[in-house]
PDB file of C-alpha atoms in Angstrom:
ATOM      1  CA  UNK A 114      33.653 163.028 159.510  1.00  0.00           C
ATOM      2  CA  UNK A 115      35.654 166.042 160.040  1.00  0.00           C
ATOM      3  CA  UNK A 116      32.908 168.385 159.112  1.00  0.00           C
ATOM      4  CA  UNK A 117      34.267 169.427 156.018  1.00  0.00           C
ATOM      5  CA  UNK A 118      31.578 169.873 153.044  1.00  0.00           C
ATOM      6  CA  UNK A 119      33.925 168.645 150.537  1.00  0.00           C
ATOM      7  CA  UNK A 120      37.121 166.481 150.416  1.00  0.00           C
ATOM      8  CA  UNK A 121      38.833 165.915 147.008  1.00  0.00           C
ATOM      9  CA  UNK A 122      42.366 163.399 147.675  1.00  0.00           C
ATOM     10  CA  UNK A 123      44.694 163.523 145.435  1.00  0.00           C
ATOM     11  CA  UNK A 124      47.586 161.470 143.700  1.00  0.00           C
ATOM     12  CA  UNK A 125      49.361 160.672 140.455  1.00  0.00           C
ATOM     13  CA  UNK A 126      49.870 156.781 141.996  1.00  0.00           C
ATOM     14  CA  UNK A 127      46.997 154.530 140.178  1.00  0.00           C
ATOM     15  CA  UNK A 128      47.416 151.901 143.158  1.00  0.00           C
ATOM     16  CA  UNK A 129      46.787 155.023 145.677  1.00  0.00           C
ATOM     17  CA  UNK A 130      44.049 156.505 144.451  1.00  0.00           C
ATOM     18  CA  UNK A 131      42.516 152.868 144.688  1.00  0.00           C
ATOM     19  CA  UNK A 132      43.295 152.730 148.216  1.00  0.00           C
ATOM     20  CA  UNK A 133      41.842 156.280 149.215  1.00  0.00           C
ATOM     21  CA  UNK A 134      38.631 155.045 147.138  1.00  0.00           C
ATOM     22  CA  UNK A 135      38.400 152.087 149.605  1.00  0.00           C
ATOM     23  CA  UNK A 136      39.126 153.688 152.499  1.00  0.00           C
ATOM     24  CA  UNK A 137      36.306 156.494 151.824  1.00  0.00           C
ATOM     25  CA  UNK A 138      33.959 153.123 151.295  1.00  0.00           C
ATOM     26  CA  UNK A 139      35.244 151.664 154.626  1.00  0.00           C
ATOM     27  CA  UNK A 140      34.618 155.057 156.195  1.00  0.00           C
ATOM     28  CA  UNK A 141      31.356 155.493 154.919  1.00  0.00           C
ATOM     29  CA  UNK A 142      32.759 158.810 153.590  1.00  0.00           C
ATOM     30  CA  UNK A 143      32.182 161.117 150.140  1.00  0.00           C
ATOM     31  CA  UNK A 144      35.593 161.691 149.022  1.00  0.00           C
ATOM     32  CA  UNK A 145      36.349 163.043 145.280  1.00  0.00           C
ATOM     33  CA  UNK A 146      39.282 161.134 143.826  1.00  0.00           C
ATOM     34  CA  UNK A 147      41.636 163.053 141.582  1.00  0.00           C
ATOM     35  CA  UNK A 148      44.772 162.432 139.649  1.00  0.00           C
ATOM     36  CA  UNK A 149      45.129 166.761 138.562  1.00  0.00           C
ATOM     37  CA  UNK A 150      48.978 167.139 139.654  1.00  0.00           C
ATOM     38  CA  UNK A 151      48.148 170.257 141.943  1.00  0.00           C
ATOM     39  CA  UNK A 152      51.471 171.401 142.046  1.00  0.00           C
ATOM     40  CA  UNK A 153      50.786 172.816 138.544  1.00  0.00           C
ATOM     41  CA  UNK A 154      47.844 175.192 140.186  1.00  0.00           C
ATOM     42  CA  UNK A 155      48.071 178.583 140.672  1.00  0.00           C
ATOM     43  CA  UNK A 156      47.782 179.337 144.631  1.00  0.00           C
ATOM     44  CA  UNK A 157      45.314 181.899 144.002  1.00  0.00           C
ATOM     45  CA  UNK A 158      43.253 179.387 141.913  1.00  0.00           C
ATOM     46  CA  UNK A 159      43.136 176.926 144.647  1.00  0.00           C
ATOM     47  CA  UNK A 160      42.614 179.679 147.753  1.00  0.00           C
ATOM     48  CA  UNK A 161      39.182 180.104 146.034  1.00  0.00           C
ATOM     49  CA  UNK A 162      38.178 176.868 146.412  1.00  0.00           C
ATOM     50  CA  UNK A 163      40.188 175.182 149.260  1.00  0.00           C
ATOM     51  CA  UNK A 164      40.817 175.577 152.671  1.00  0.00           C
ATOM     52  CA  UNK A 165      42.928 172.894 154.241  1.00  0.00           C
ATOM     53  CA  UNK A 166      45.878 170.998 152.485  1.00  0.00           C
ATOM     54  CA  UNK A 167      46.348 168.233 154.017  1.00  0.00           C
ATOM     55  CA  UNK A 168      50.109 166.546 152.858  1.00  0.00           C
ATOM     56  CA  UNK A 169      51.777 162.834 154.031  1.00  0.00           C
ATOM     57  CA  UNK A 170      54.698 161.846 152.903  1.00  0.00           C
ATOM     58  CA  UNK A 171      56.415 163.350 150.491  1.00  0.00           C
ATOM     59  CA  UNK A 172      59.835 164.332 151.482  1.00  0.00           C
ATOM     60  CA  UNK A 173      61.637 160.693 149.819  1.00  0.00           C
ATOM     61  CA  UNK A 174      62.894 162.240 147.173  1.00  0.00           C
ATOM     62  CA  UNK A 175      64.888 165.279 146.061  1.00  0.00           C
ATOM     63  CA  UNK A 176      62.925 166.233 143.167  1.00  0.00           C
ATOM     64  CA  UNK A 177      59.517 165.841 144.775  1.00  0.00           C
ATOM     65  CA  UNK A 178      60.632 167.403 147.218  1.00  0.00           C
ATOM     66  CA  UNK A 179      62.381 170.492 145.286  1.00  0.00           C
ATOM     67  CA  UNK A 180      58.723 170.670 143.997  1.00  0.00           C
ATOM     68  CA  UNK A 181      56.122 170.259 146.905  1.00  0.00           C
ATOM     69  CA  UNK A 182      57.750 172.383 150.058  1.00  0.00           C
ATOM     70  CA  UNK A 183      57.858 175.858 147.693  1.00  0.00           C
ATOM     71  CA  UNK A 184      54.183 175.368 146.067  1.00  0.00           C
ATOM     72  CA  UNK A 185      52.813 174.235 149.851  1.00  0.00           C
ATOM     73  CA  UNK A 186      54.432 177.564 151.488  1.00  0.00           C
ATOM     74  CA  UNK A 187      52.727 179.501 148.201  1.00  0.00           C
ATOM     75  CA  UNK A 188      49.598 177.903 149.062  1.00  0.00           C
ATOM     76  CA  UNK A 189      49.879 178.665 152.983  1.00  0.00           C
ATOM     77  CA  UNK A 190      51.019 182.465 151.659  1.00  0.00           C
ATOM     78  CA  UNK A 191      47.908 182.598 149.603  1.00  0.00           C
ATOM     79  CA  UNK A 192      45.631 181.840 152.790  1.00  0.00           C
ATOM     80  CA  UNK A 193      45.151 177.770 152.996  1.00  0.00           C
ATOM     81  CA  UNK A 194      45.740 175.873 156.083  1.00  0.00           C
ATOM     82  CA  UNK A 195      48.542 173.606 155.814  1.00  0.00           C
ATOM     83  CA  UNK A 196      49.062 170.881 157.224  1.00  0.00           C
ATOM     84  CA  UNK A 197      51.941 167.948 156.145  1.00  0.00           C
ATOM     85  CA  UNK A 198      52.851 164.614 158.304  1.00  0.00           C
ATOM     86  CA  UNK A 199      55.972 163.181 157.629  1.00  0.00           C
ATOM     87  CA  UNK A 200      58.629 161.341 159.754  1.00  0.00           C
ATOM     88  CA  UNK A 201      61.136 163.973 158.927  1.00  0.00           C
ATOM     89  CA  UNK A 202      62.599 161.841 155.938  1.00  0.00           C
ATOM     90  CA  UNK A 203      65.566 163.047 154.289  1.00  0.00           C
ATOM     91  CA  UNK A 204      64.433 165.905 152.378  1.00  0.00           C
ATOM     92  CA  UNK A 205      61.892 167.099 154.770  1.00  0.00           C
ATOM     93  CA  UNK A 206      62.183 170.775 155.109  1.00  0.00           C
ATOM     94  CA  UNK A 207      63.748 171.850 158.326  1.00  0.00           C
ATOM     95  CA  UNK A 208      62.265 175.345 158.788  1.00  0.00           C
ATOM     96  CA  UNK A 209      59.167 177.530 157.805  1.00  0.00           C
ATOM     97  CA  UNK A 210      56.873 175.082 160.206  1.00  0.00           C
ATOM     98  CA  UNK A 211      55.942 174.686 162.979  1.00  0.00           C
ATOM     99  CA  UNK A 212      55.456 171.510 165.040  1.00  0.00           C
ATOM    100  CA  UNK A 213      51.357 171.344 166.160  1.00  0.00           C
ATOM    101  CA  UNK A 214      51.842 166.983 167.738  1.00  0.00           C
ATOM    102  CA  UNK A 215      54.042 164.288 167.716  1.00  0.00           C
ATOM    103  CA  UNK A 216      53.517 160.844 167.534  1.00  0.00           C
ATOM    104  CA  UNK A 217      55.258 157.340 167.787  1.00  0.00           C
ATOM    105  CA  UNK A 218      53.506 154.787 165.576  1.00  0.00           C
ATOM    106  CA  UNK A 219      54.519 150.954 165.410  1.00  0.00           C
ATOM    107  CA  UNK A 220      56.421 150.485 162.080  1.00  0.00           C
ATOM    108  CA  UNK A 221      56.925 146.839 160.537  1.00  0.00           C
ATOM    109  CA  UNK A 222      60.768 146.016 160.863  1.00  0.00           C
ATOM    110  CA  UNK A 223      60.639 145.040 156.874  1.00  0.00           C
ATOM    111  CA  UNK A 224      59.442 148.741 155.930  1.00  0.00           C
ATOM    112  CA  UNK A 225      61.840 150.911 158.705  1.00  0.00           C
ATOM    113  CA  UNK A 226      64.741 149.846 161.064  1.00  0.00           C
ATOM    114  CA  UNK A 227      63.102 149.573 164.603  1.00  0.00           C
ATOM    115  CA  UNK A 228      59.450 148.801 165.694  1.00  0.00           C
ATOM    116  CA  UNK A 229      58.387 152.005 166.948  1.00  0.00           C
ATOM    117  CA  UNK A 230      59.123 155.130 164.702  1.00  0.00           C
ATOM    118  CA  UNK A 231      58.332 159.054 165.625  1.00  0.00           C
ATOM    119  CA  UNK A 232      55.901 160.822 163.119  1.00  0.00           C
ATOM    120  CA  UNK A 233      54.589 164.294 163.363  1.00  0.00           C
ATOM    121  CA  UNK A 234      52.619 167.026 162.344  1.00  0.00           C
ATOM    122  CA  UNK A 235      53.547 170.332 161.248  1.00  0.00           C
ATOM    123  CA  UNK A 236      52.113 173.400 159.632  1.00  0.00           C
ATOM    124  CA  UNK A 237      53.361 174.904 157.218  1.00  0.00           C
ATOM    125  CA  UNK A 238      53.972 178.930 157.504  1.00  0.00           C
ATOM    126  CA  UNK A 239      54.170 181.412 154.694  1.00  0.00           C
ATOM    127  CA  UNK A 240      57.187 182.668 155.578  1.00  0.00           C
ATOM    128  CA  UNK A 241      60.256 180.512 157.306  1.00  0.00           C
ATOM    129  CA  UNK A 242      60.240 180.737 161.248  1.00  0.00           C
ATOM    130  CA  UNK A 243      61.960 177.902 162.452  1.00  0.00           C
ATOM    131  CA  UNK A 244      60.794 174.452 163.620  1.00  0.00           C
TER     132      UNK A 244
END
C-alpha cells in the first residue's frame, strides 16, 4: 500500500509468521513470508536487494539484542533505510538514532502497567550520533 514493489516479513516465531500471513490477507496485500534468520546475511548481500528495514520490537532481551542493534547499524552503513519501533524496552539502544515520531498507543493493563504507553520511531544511523 506503501508503494513498495516487494515486501518480504520476516521471523523465526511459527505463530508470527501466521499472523503477518493474515494480516497481508486482511490487507489485501502481497507479502513474502520468510523464516531466513537475516541477522546471518552479509550487509552487502542484502543492500543489493533491499531498501528499507523495517524492525518492531526487539530490544526484550539481552542476547537478541547483543545481536540485532550491531547487524541493523551494518545494514544502515551499507546503504538501507532503517527504521525500528520500539517502546524503548530495556535493552533498546540509547544512541546511534535518531527519533523521526512519537506516539502514545492504548496498552491492555494485563500486557504493560498503565493504559496508555509511549512508542516511537527511530532511524537507525551508521555511525552513533545521539538520540
Amino acid at each position: 500500500r506503501g508503494g513498495a514493489r516487494r515486501v518480504t516479513a520476516v521471523d523465526l516465531d511459527p505463530l508470527a509468521r501466521v499472523a503477518m500471513a493474515l494480516n497481508a490477507a486482511a490487507n489485501a496485500v502481497d507479502v513474502a513470508i520468510s523464516d531466513a534468520d537475516p541477522l546471518t546475511m552479509d550487509a552487502g548481500i542484502v543492500a543489493a536487494h533491499v531498501d528499507v528495514i523495517v524492525a518492531g520490537d526487539l530490544w526484550y532481551e539481552r542476547q537478541t539484542a547483543e545481536r540485532v542493534t550491531p547487524w541493523l547499524r551494518r545494514m544502515a552503513a551499507a546503504g538501507m533505510e532503517v527504521l525500528v519501533g520500539d517502546k524503548r524496552r530495556a535493552f533498546f539502544p540509547r544512541t546511534g538514532l535518531r527519533r523521526l515520531g512519537r506516539y502514545h498507543i492504548a496498552t491492555p493493563e494485563n500486557l504493560e502497567p498503565g493504559t496508555i504507553s509511549e512508542a516511537g520511531v527511530w532511524q537507525v544511523l551508521a555511525a552513533p550520533e545521539g538520540d
